[in-house]
């Protein structure tokens, strides 16, 4: 029997849901320790902070941000940095900006912190945001303090290092790595600019304790915000192939699975999709 595409979608979704809800318990267990402590410390440091930079992955601009940030840290001026733009499809950039604006996010910048692309807009934008904020009472204090927040592995520490490279010509000040959970605690202030005198606070990546949907969880996992084995490599691969098929990007699936050298089945042969019933 051949399943209609809609039925296939439902079957695939049921499979992820089952796998994810079993494996999701491990993800939840992975959450509390340093993330809960980190969030508390972030809240406690908030009174010293003039502005929040939230970093997120440009490949999933509309999903996976942690709603707790808005609830607990939402009172300060806010800039959303969509990082890893080099890995994202930016053809829909305008639409993405419009959707985010509709959600109240007016200040959005796309960056690549490995190649320092578009990072130079950040300090002027943040300065403007702080100075136009109605809560801004500078007094004698001539320095800005910014907190960098986001889910794990989106490039928070890379952004700080990139700003330092660009504005101070200095090397790495905070550790970066390809696994989620590299930064484990709220760090002391790191200088990123001389004029204006600006310091950034690096923070550990914090995921929402409850991820809003199975699909969001899988997107977050594919972007490396959760350790692969906690979600299950097979479930992730399954979802990736499903997504590529849904967007009719068959060539990417073939390339990714290294199936390029396989010959297509002749029409009518017993295993060809055309003959399936
Ligand atoms: N392709 C690409 N990779 C990036 C970019 N920015 C950071 N990375 C890589 O993403 C990985 C995570 O970077 P980090 O800066 O450690 O991320 P983080 O958000 O501080 O991670 P945690 O501290 O674990 O929460 C590293 O392998 C970086 O080299 C980018 O713009 N493009
Ligand atoms: Mg970090």
PDB file of C-alpha atoms and ligand atoms in Angstrom:
ATOM      1  CA  UNK A   1       0.000   0.000   0.000  1.00  0.00           C
ATOM      2  CA  UNK A   2       1.260   3.485  -0.818  1.00  0.00           C
ATOM      3  CA  UNK A   3       0.658   6.234   1.756  1.00  0.00           C
ATOM      4  CA  UNK A   4      -0.524   9.635   0.574  1.00  0.00           C
ATOM      5  CA  UNK A   5       1.940  12.469   1.441  1.00  0.00           C
ATOM      6  CA  UNK A   6      -0.363  13.800   4.186  1.00  0.00           C
ATOM      7  CA  UNK A   7      -0.623  10.362   5.782  1.00  0.00           C
ATOM      8  CA  UNK A   8       3.151  10.007   5.522  1.00  0.00           C
ATOM      9  CA  UNK A   9       3.564  13.310   7.360  1.00  0.00           C
ATOM     10  CA  UNK A  10       1.217  12.135  10.100  1.00  0.00           C
ATOM     11  CA  UNK A  11       3.056   8.812  10.375  1.00  0.00           C
ATOM     12  CA  UNK A  12       6.444  10.554  10.542  1.00  0.00           C
ATOM     13  CA  UNK A  13       5.196  13.050  13.126  1.00  0.00           C
ATOM     14  CA  UNK A  14       3.768  10.270  15.286  1.00  0.00           C
ATOM     15  CA  UNK A  15       7.149   8.493  15.187  1.00  0.00           C
ATOM     16  CA  UNK A  16       9.125  11.591  16.277  1.00  0.00           C
ATOM     17  CA  UNK A  17       6.627  12.401  18.956  1.00  0.00           C
ATOM     18  CA  UNK A  18       7.010   8.939  20.408  1.00  0.00           C
ATOM     19  CA  UNK A  19      10.808   8.973  20.187  1.00  0.00           C
ATOM     20  CA  UNK A  20      11.095  12.524  21.390  1.00  0.00           C
ATOM     21  CA  UNK A  21       8.813  12.080  24.384  1.00  0.00           C
ATOM     22  CA  UNK A  22      10.879   9.099  25.547  1.00  0.00           C
ATOM     23  CA  UNK A  23      14.211  10.761  24.851  1.00  0.00           C
ATOM     24  CA  UNK A  24      12.931  14.170  25.926  1.00  0.00           C
ATOM     25  CA  UNK A  25      13.080  13.010  29.552  1.00  0.00           C
ATOM     26  CA  UNK A  26      16.869  12.920  29.220  1.00  0.00           C
ATOM     27  CA  UNK A  27      16.850  16.376  27.669  1.00  0.00           C
ATOM     28  CA  UNK A  28      14.835  17.646  30.626  1.00  0.00           C
ATOM     29  CA  UNK A  29      17.244  15.996  33.036  1.00  0.00           C
ATOM     30  CA  UNK A  30      20.090  17.726  31.230  1.00  0.00           C
ATOM     31  CA  UNK A  31      18.436  21.118  31.739  1.00  0.00           C
ATOM     32  CA  UNK A  32      18.375  21.928  35.421  1.00  0.00           C
ATOM     33  CA  UNK A  33      21.933  22.170  36.831  1.00  0.00           C
ATOM     34  CA  UNK A  34      23.995  24.921  35.304  1.00  0.00           C
ATOM     35  CA  UNK A  35      21.077  26.345  33.256  1.00  0.00           C
ATOM     36  CA  UNK A  36      18.792  26.974  36.234  1.00  0.00           C
ATOM     37  CA  UNK A  37      21.690  28.436  38.221  1.00  0.00           C
ATOM     38  CA  UNK A  38      22.719  30.516  35.205  1.00  0.00           C
ATOM     39  CA  UNK A  39      19.243  32.001  34.787  1.00  0.00           C
ATOM     40  CA  UNK A  40      19.102  32.936  38.483  1.00  0.00           C
ATOM     41  CA  UNK A  41      22.519  34.593  38.308  1.00  0.00           C
ATOM     42  CA  UNK A  42      21.426  36.433  35.146  1.00  0.00           C
ATOM     43  CA  UNK A  43      18.374  37.794  36.955  1.00  0.00           C
ATOM     44  CA  UNK A  44      20.552  38.872  39.881  1.00  0.00           C
ATOM     45  CA  UNK A  45      23.006  40.681  37.597  1.00  0.00           C
ATOM     46  CA  UNK A  46      20.229  42.461  35.748  1.00  0.00           C
ATOM     47  CA  UNK A  47      20.387  45.681  37.756  1.00  0.00           C
ATOM     48  CA  UNK A  48      23.937  46.255  36.440  1.00  0.00           C
ATOM     49  CA  UNK A  49      22.838  45.752  32.831  1.00  0.00           C
ATOM     50  CA  UNK A  50      21.874  48.520  30.354  1.00  0.00           C
ATOM     51  CA  UNK A  51      20.793  46.313  27.450  1.00  0.00           C
ATOM     52  CA  UNK A  52      20.284  42.667  26.512  1.00  0.00           C
ATOM     53  CA  UNK A  53      21.680  41.090  23.351  1.00  0.00           C
ATOM     54  CA  UNK A  54      19.829  37.863  22.636  1.00  0.00           C
ATOM     55  CA  UNK A  55      21.677  35.601  20.211  1.00  0.00           C
ATOM     56  CA  UNK A  56      19.757  32.975  18.238  1.00  0.00           C
ATOM     57  CA  UNK A  57      20.464  30.702  15.293  1.00  0.00           C
ATOM     58  CA  UNK A  58      19.590  32.305  11.923  1.00  0.00           C
ATOM     59  CA  UNK A  59      18.544  28.869  10.591  1.00  0.00           C
ATOM     60  CA  UNK A  60      15.539  28.835  12.954  1.00  0.00           C
ATOM     61  CA  UNK A  61      14.713  32.543  13.292  1.00  0.00           C
ATOM     62  CA  UNK A  62      11.069  32.025  14.234  1.00  0.00           C
ATOM     63  CA  UNK A  63      11.277  29.144  16.669  1.00  0.00           C
ATOM     64  CA  UNK A  64      13.171  27.838  19.659  1.00  0.00           C
ATOM     65  CA  UNK A  65      13.888  31.080  21.540  1.00  0.00           C
ATOM     66  CA  UNK A  66      13.476  30.676  25.266  1.00  0.00           C
ATOM     67  CA  UNK A  67      10.233  32.383  26.452  1.00  0.00           C
ATOM     68  CA  UNK A  68      11.654  32.577  29.995  1.00  0.00           C
ATOM     69  CA  UNK A  69      14.034  35.289  28.820  1.00  0.00           C
ATOM     70  CA  UNK A  70      11.155  37.573  27.929  1.00  0.00           C
ATOM     71  CA  UNK A  71       9.466  36.919  31.275  1.00  0.00           C
ATOM     72  CA  UNK A  72      12.511  37.349  33.475  1.00  0.00           C
ATOM     73  CA  UNK A  73      14.813  39.702  31.598  1.00  0.00           C
ATOM     74  CA  UNK A  74      12.331  41.478  29.340  1.00  0.00           C
ATOM     75  CA  UNK A  75      12.434  44.968  30.854  1.00  0.00           C
ATOM     76  CA  UNK A  76      15.731  46.094  29.340  1.00  0.00           C
ATOM     77  CA  UNK A  77      16.337  47.367  25.784  1.00  0.00           C
ATOM     78  CA  UNK A  78      16.731  44.307  23.586  1.00  0.00           C
ATOM     79  CA  UNK A  79      18.616  43.437  20.392  1.00  0.00           C
ATOM     80  CA  UNK A  80      18.092  40.097  18.649  1.00  0.00           C
ATOM     81  CA  UNK A  81      21.206  38.843  16.843  1.00  0.00           C
ATOM     82  CA  UNK A  82      20.491  36.054  14.350  1.00  0.00           C
ATOM     83  CA  UNK A  83      23.916  34.476  14.105  1.00  0.00           C
ATOM     84  CA  UNK A  84      25.362  31.812  11.751  1.00  0.00           C
ATOM     85  CA  UNK A  85      23.883  33.682   8.777  1.00  0.00           C
ATOM     86  CA  UNK A  86      26.487  31.879   6.634  1.00  0.00           C
ATOM     87  CA  UNK A  87      24.584  28.615   7.278  1.00  0.00           C
ATOM     88  CA  UNK A  88      21.096  30.046   6.753  1.00  0.00           C
ATOM     89  CA  UNK A  89      18.966  30.592   3.655  1.00  0.00           C
ATOM     90  CA  UNK A  90      18.608  34.378   3.608  1.00  0.00           C
ATOM     91  CA  UNK A  91      16.309  34.678   0.600  1.00  0.00           C
ATOM     92  CA  UNK A  92      13.375  35.260   2.975  1.00  0.00           C
ATOM     93  CA  UNK A  93      15.238  37.747   5.185  1.00  0.00           C
ATOM     94  CA  UNK A  94      12.706  40.565   4.670  1.00  0.00           C
ATOM     95  CA  UNK A  95       9.762  38.309   5.494  1.00  0.00           C
ATOM     96  CA  UNK A  96      11.556  37.051   8.597  1.00  0.00           C
ATOM     97  CA  UNK A  97      12.157  40.633   9.763  1.00  0.00           C
ATOM     98  CA  UNK A  98       8.477  41.454   9.189  1.00  0.00           C
ATOM     99  CA  UNK A  99       7.304  38.417  11.140  1.00  0.00           C
ATOM    100  CA  UNK A 100       9.637  39.283  14.020  1.00  0.00           C
ATOM    101  CA  UNK A 101       8.520  42.892  13.970  1.00  0.00           C
ATOM    102  CA  UNK A 102       4.945  41.622  14.226  1.00  0.00           C
ATOM    103  CA  UNK A 103       6.017  39.853  17.435  1.00  0.00           C
ATOM    104  CA  UNK A 104       7.396  43.135  18.796  1.00  0.00           C
ATOM    105  CA  UNK A 105      11.050  42.533  17.846  1.00  0.00           C
ATOM    106  CA  UNK A 106      12.079  45.686  16.033  1.00  0.00           C
ATOM    107  CA  UNK A 107      15.842  45.442  16.509  1.00  0.00           C
ATOM    108  CA  UNK A 108      17.227  42.485  14.602  1.00  0.00           C
ATOM    109  CA  UNK A 109      20.701  41.974  13.097  1.00  0.00           C
ATOM    110  CA  UNK A 110      22.015  38.987  11.095  1.00  0.00           C
ATOM    111  CA  UNK A 111      25.689  38.104  11.727  1.00  0.00           C
ATOM    112  CA  UNK A 112      28.493  35.659  11.071  1.00  0.00           C
ATOM    113  CA  UNK A 113      30.772  35.740  14.099  1.00  0.00           C
ATOM    114  CA  UNK A 114      33.381  33.412  12.633  1.00  0.00           C
ATOM    115  CA  UNK A 115      34.097  35.773   9.734  1.00  0.00           C
ATOM    116  CA  UNK A 116      33.132  38.942  11.668  1.00  0.00           C
ATOM    117  CA  UNK A 117      30.402  39.746   9.087  1.00  0.00           C
ATOM    118  CA  UNK A 118      27.816  42.431  10.000  1.00  0.00           C
ATOM    119  CA  UNK A 119      29.132  42.469  13.565  1.00  0.00           C
ATOM    120  CA  UNK A 120      30.158  46.138  13.236  1.00  0.00           C
ATOM    121  CA  UNK A 121      26.488  47.283  13.398  1.00  0.00           C
ATOM    122  CA  UNK A 122      26.060  45.946  16.893  1.00  0.00           C
ATOM    123  CA  UNK A 123      27.795  48.519  19.099  1.00  0.00           C
ATOM    124  CA  UNK A 124      26.200  51.566  17.378  1.00  0.00           C
ATOM    125  CA  UNK A 125      22.765  49.887  17.511  1.00  0.00           C
ATOM    126  CA  UNK A 126      23.125  48.985  21.182  1.00  0.00           C
ATOM    127  CA  UNK A 127      24.379  52.482  22.043  1.00  0.00           C
ATOM    128  CA  UNK A 128      21.373  54.032  20.332  1.00  0.00           C
ATOM    129  CA  UNK A 129      18.977  51.643  22.052  1.00  0.00           C
ATOM    130  CA  UNK A 130      20.373  52.454  25.482  1.00  0.00           C
ATOM    131  CA  UNK A 131      20.447  56.203  24.946  1.00  0.00           C
ATOM    132  CA  UNK A 132      16.869  56.288  23.670  1.00  0.00           C
ATOM    133  CA  UNK A 133      15.584  54.113  26.495  1.00  0.00           C
ATOM    134  CA  UNK A 134      13.297  55.964  28.914  1.00  0.00           C
ATOM    135  CA  UNK A 135      14.911  54.107  31.822  1.00  0.00           C
ATOM    136  CA  UNK A 136      18.303  55.449  30.937  1.00  0.00           C
ATOM    137  CA  UNK A 137      19.857  57.504  33.750  1.00  0.00           C
ATOM    138  CA  UNK A 138      23.503  57.697  33.087  1.00  0.00           C
ATOM    139  CA  UNK A 139      24.683  60.042  35.863  1.00  0.00           C
ATOM    140  CA  UNK A 140      28.422  59.829  36.423  1.00  0.00           C
ATOM    141  CA  UNK A 141      28.656  56.349  35.021  1.00  0.00           C
ATOM    142  CA  UNK A 142      30.352  56.458  31.627  1.00  0.00           C
ATOM    143  CA  UNK A 143      30.310  52.778  30.799  1.00  0.00           C
ATOM    144  CA  UNK A 144      27.762  50.417  29.276  1.00  0.00           C
ATOM    145  CA  UNK A 145      27.172  46.892  30.471  1.00  0.00           C
ATOM    146  CA  UNK A 146      25.394  44.457  28.152  1.00  0.00           C
ATOM    147  CA  UNK A 147      24.280  40.907  28.884  1.00  0.00           C
ATOM    148  CA  UNK A 148      24.488  38.337  26.085  1.00  0.00           C
ATOM    149  CA  UNK A 149      21.853  35.622  26.383  1.00  0.00           C
ATOM    150  CA  UNK A 150      20.445  32.797  24.271  1.00  0.00           C
ATOM    151  CA  UNK A 151      19.917  29.057  24.000  1.00  0.00           C
ATOM    152  CA  UNK A 152      23.102  26.917  23.956  1.00  0.00           C
ATOM    153  CA  UNK A 153      25.619  26.854  21.122  1.00  0.00           C
ATOM    154  CA  UNK A 154      24.218  29.752  19.055  1.00  0.00           C
ATOM    155  CA  UNK A 155      27.456  31.767  19.201  1.00  0.00           C
ATOM    156  CA  UNK A 156      27.130  34.014  22.272  1.00  0.00           C
ATOM    157  CA  UNK A 157      30.793  33.661  23.242  1.00  0.00           C
ATOM    158  CA  UNK A 158      31.847  33.896  19.576  1.00  0.00           C
ATOM    159  CA  UNK A 159      30.001  37.215  19.303  1.00  0.00           C
ATOM    160  CA  UNK A 160      31.894  38.633  22.296  1.00  0.00           C
ATOM    161  CA  UNK A 161      35.224  37.499  20.844  1.00  0.00           C
ATOM    162  CA  UNK A 162      34.292  38.900  17.434  1.00  0.00           C
ATOM    163  CA  UNK A 163      33.392  42.330  18.888  1.00  0.00           C
ATOM    164  CA  UNK A 164      36.694  42.406  20.796  1.00  0.00           C
ATOM    165  CA  UNK A 165      38.619  41.509  17.639  1.00  0.00           C
ATOM    166  CA  UNK A 166      36.875  44.226  15.664  1.00  0.00           C
ATOM    167  CA  UNK A 167      36.902  47.070  18.154  1.00  0.00           C
ATOM    168  CA  UNK A 168      39.957  46.395  20.301  1.00  0.00           C
ATOM    169  CA  UNK A 169      42.100  44.217  18.017  1.00  0.00           C
ATOM    170  CA  UNK A 170      42.366  41.743  20.894  1.00  0.00           C
ATOM    171  CA  UNK A 171      42.162  37.944  20.964  1.00  0.00           C
ATOM    172  CA  UNK A 172      39.753  35.494  22.552  1.00  0.00           C
ATOM    173  CA  UNK A 173      38.421  36.362  25.999  1.00  0.00           C
ATOM    174  CA  UNK A 174      35.834  33.618  26.408  1.00  0.00           C
ATOM    175  CA  UNK A 175      35.828  29.937  25.462  1.00  0.00           C
ATOM    176  CA  UNK A 176      34.022  28.789  22.303  1.00  0.00           C
ATOM    177  CA  UNK A 177      33.179  25.225  21.251  1.00  0.00           C
ATOM    178  CA  UNK A 178      31.051  23.120  18.909  1.00  0.00           C
ATOM    179  CA  UNK A 179      29.082  21.438  21.749  1.00  0.00           C
ATOM    180  CA  UNK A 180      26.255  23.015  23.756  1.00  0.00           C
ATOM    181  CA  UNK A 181      27.169  23.898  27.341  1.00  0.00           C
ATOM    182  CA  UNK A 182      30.669  25.343  26.827  1.00  0.00           C
ATOM    183  CA  UNK A 183      30.001  28.448  28.937  1.00  0.00           C
ATOM    184  CA  UNK A 184      28.847  27.120  32.313  1.00  0.00           C
ATOM    185  CA  UNK A 185      28.438  30.269  34.406  1.00  0.00           C
ATOM    186  CA  UNK A 186      27.779  33.995  34.089  1.00  0.00           C
ATOM    187  CA  UNK A 187      31.219  35.435  33.481  1.00  0.00           C
ATOM    188  CA  UNK A 188      32.801  38.603  34.763  1.00  0.00           C
ATOM    189  CA  UNK A 189      32.618  41.614  32.457  1.00  0.00           C
ATOM    190  CA  UNK A 190      34.580  41.479  29.208  1.00  0.00           C
ATOM    191  CA  UNK A 191      35.553  44.738  27.540  1.00  0.00           C
ATOM    192  CA  UNK A 192      34.621  44.920  23.828  1.00  0.00           C
ATOM    193  CA  UNK A 193      34.979  48.613  23.029  1.00  0.00           C
ATOM    194  CA  UNK A 194      36.877  51.688  24.224  1.00  0.00           C
ATOM    195  CA  UNK A 195      34.652  54.471  22.847  1.00  0.00           C
ATOM    196  CA  UNK A 196      31.995  54.033  24.064  1.00  0.00           C
ATOM    197  CA  UNK A 197      33.417  52.059  26.974  1.00  0.00           C
ATOM    198  CA  UNK A 198      31.410  48.870  26.728  1.00  0.00           C
ATOM    199  CA  UNK A 199      31.529  45.597  28.655  1.00  0.00           C
ATOM    200  CA  UNK A 200      29.680  42.398  27.860  1.00  0.00           C
ATOM    201  CA  UNK A 201      28.616  39.630  30.238  1.00  0.00           C
ATOM    202  CA  UNK A 202      28.812  36.146  28.754  1.00  0.00           C
ATOM    203  CA  UNK A 203      26.196  33.693  30.065  1.00  0.00           C
ATOM    204  CA  UNK A 204      25.502  29.964  29.793  1.00  0.00           C
ATOM    205  CA  UNK A 205      22.997  28.873  27.126  1.00  0.00           C
ATOM    206  CA  UNK A 206      19.581  28.302  28.682  1.00  0.00           C
ATOM    207  CA  UNK A 207      16.855  26.196  27.055  1.00  0.00           C
ATOM    208  CA  UNK A 208      13.201  26.461  28.060  1.00  0.00           C
ATOM    209  CA  UNK A 209      12.421  23.747  30.636  1.00  0.00           C
ATOM    210  CA  UNK A 210       9.493  22.685  28.439  1.00  0.00           C
ATOM    211  CA  UNK A 211      10.067  22.862  24.718  1.00  0.00           C
ATOM    212  CA  UNK A 212       6.900  24.101  23.000  1.00  0.00           C
ATOM    213  CA  UNK A 213       6.539  21.294  20.425  1.00  0.00           C
ATOM    214  CA  UNK A 214       8.243  18.179  19.143  1.00  0.00           C
ATOM    215  CA  UNK A 215       9.144  19.941  15.914  1.00  0.00           C
ATOM    216  CA  UNK A 216      10.734  22.879  17.734  1.00  0.00           C
ATOM    217  CA  UNK A 217      12.724  20.397  19.830  1.00  0.00           C
ATOM    218  CA  UNK A 218      13.987  18.668  16.707  1.00  0.00           C
ATOM    219  CA  UNK A 219      14.934  21.967  15.050  1.00  0.00           C
ATOM    220  CA  UNK A 220      16.856  22.971  18.176  1.00  0.00           C
ATOM    221  CA  UNK A 221      18.589  19.604  18.205  1.00  0.00           C
ATOM    222  CA  UNK A 222      19.555  19.860  14.522  1.00  0.00           C
ATOM    223  CA  UNK A 223      21.080  23.275  15.191  1.00  0.00           C
ATOM    224  CA  UNK A 224      23.207  21.726  17.938  1.00  0.00           C
ATOM    225  CA  UNK A 225      21.595  23.318  20.975  1.00  0.00           C
ATOM    226  CA  UNK A 226      21.022  19.912  22.592  1.00  0.00           C
ATOM    227  CA  UNK A 227      23.508  17.027  22.657  1.00  0.00           C
ATOM    228  CA  UNK A 228      22.605  14.672  19.757  1.00  0.00           C
ATOM    229  CA  UNK A 229      22.436  11.486  21.814  1.00  0.00           C
ATOM    230  CA  UNK A 230      19.847  12.996  24.163  1.00  0.00           C
ATOM    231  CA  UNK A 231      17.381  13.356  21.298  1.00  0.00           C
ATOM    232  CA  UNK A 232      18.558  10.383  19.256  1.00  0.00           C
ATOM    233  CA  UNK A 233      20.625  10.628  16.082  1.00  0.00           C
ATOM    234  CA  UNK A 234      18.161   8.496  14.121  1.00  0.00           C
ATOM    235  CA  UNK A 235      15.161  10.646  15.064  1.00  0.00           C
ATOM    236  CA  UNK A 236      17.107  13.762  14.085  1.00  0.00           C
ATOM    237  CA  UNK A 237      18.172  12.272  10.728  1.00  0.00           C
ATOM    238  CA  UNK A 238      14.604  11.174  10.066  1.00  0.00           C
ATOM    239  CA  UNK A 239      13.267  14.669  10.712  1.00  0.00           C
ATOM    240  CA  UNK A 240      15.981  16.285   8.586  1.00  0.00           C
ATOM    241  CA  UNK A 241      15.189  14.050   5.609  1.00  0.00           C
ATOM    242  CA  UNK A 242      11.449  14.621   6.078  1.00  0.00           C
ATOM    243  CA  UNK A 243      12.026  18.410   6.073  1.00  0.00           C
ATOM    244  CA  UNK A 244      14.197  18.283   2.953  1.00  0.00           C
ATOM    245  CA  UNK A 245      11.542  16.219   1.187  1.00  0.00           C
ATOM    246  CA  UNK A 246       8.756  18.532   2.307  1.00  0.00           C
ATOM    247  CA  UNK A 247      10.664  21.453   0.773  1.00  0.00           C
ATOM    248  CA  UNK A 248      11.407  19.342  -2.311  1.00  0.00           C
ATOM    249  CA  UNK A 249      15.161  19.634  -1.704  1.00  0.00           C
ATOM    250  CA  UNK A 250      15.733  15.992  -2.671  1.00  0.00           C
ATOM    251  CA  UNK A 251      19.247  16.709  -3.962  1.00  0.00           C
ATOM    252  CA  UNK A 252      20.395  17.804  -0.489  1.00  0.00           C
ATOM    253  CA  UNK A 253      19.129  14.559   1.069  1.00  0.00           C
ATOM    254  CA  UNK A 254      20.900  12.538  -1.618  1.00  0.00           C
ATOM    255  CA  UNK A 255      24.121  14.522  -1.118  1.00  0.00           C
ATOM    256  CA  UNK A 256      23.898  14.317   2.682  1.00  0.00           C
ATOM    257  CA  UNK A 257      23.345  10.547   2.674  1.00  0.00           C
ATOM    258  CA  UNK A 258      26.056  10.141   0.040  1.00  0.00           C
ATOM    259  CA  UNK A 259      23.644   8.374  -2.306  1.00  0.00           C
ATOM    260  CA  UNK A 260      24.805  10.231  -5.416  1.00  0.00           C
ATOM    261  CA  UNK A 261      26.403   7.185  -7.029  1.00  0.00           C
ATOM    262  CA  UNK A 262      23.202   5.082  -6.851  1.00  0.00           C
ATOM    263  CA  UNK A 263      21.385   4.672 -10.164  1.00  0.00           C
ATOM    264  CA  UNK A 264      17.648   5.474 -10.130  1.00  0.00           C
ATOM    265  CA  UNK A 265      15.419   2.390 -10.447  1.00  0.00           C
ATOM    266  CA  UNK A 266      13.897   1.920 -13.916  1.00  0.00           C
ATOM    267  CA  UNK A 267      10.183   2.768 -13.960  1.00  0.00           C
ATOM    268  CA  UNK A 268       8.067  -0.298 -13.339  1.00  0.00           C
ATOM    269  CA  UNK A 269      10.725  -2.294 -11.438  1.00  0.00           C
ATOM    270  CA  UNK A 270       9.315  -3.869  -8.282  1.00  0.00           C
ATOM    271  CA  UNK A 271      11.011  -1.386  -5.866  1.00  0.00           C
ATOM    272  CA  UNK A 272      10.426   1.787  -7.838  1.00  0.00           C
ATOM    273  CA  UNK A 273       8.047   4.247  -6.112  1.00  0.00           C
ATOM    274  CA  UNK A 274       5.952   4.502  -9.268  1.00  0.00           C
ATOM    275  CA  UNK A 275       5.005   0.838  -8.965  1.00  0.00           C
ATOM    276  CA  UNK A 276       4.274   0.937  -5.220  1.00  0.00           C
ATOM    277  CA  UNK A 277       0.640   0.496  -4.350  1.00  0.00           C
TER     278      UNK A 277
HETATM  279  N1  LIG B   1      29.190  28.774  10.817  1.00  0.00           N
HETATM  280  C1  LIG B   1      29.215  29.536  11.904  1.00  0.00           C
HETATM  281  N2  LIG B   1      29.589  29.009  13.084  1.00  0.00           N
HETATM  282  C2  LIG B   1      29.588  29.815  14.169  1.00  0.00           C
HETATM  283  C3  LIG B   1      29.226  31.178  14.099  1.00  0.00           C
HETATM  284  N3  LIG B   1      29.328  31.699  15.337  1.00  0.00           N
HETATM  285  C4  LIG B   1      29.751  30.707  16.133  1.00  0.00           C
HETATM  286  N4  LIG B   1      29.910  29.570  15.453  1.00  0.00           N
HETATM  287  C5  LIG B   1      30.339  28.259  15.971  1.00  0.00           C
HETATM  288  O1  LIG B   1      29.300  27.781  16.811  1.00  0.00           O
HETATM  289  C6  LIG B   1      29.834  27.009  17.880  1.00  0.00           C
HETATM  290  C7  LIG B   1      29.313  27.542  19.201  1.00  0.00           C
HETATM  291  O2  LIG B   1      29.866  28.815  19.453  1.00  0.00           O
HETATM  292  P1  LIG B   1      29.922  29.423  20.936  1.00  0.00           P
HETATM  293  O3  LIG B   1      30.354  30.843  20.780  1.00  0.00           O
HETATM  294  O4  LIG B   1      30.699  28.554  21.871  1.00  0.00           O
HETATM  295  O5  LIG B   1      28.377  29.354  21.316  1.00  0.00           O
HETATM  296  P2  LIG B   1      27.696  29.708  22.728  1.00  0.00           P
HETATM  297  O6  LIG B   1      26.347  30.240  22.420  1.00  0.00           O
HETATM  298  O7  LIG B   1      28.599  30.564  23.534  1.00  0.00           O
HETATM  299  O8  LIG B   1      27.580  28.252  23.357  1.00  0.00           O
HETATM  300  P3  LIG B   1      27.358  27.826  24.928  1.00  0.00           P
HETATM  301  O9  LIG B   1      28.346  28.566  25.743  1.00  0.00           O
HETATM  302  O10 LIG B   1      27.612  26.366  24.891  1.00  0.00           O
HETATM  303  O11 LIG B   1      25.936  28.154  25.238  1.00  0.00           O
HETATM  304  C8  LIG B   1      31.365  27.090  17.722  1.00  0.00           C
HETATM  305  O12 LIG B   1      31.800  25.932  17.040  1.00  0.00           O
HETATM  306  C9  LIG B   1      31.569  28.329  16.876  1.00  0.00           C
HETATM  307  O13 LIG B   1      32.762  28.298  16.113  1.00  0.00           O
HETATM  308  C10 LIG B   1      28.828  31.715  12.819  1.00  0.00           C
HETATM  309  O14 LIG B   1      28.465  32.876  12.648  1.00  0.00           O
HETATM  310  N5  LIG B   1      28.852  30.839  11.771  1.00  0.00           N
HETATM  311 MG1  LIG B   2      29.442  30.290  25.403  1.00  0.00          MG
END
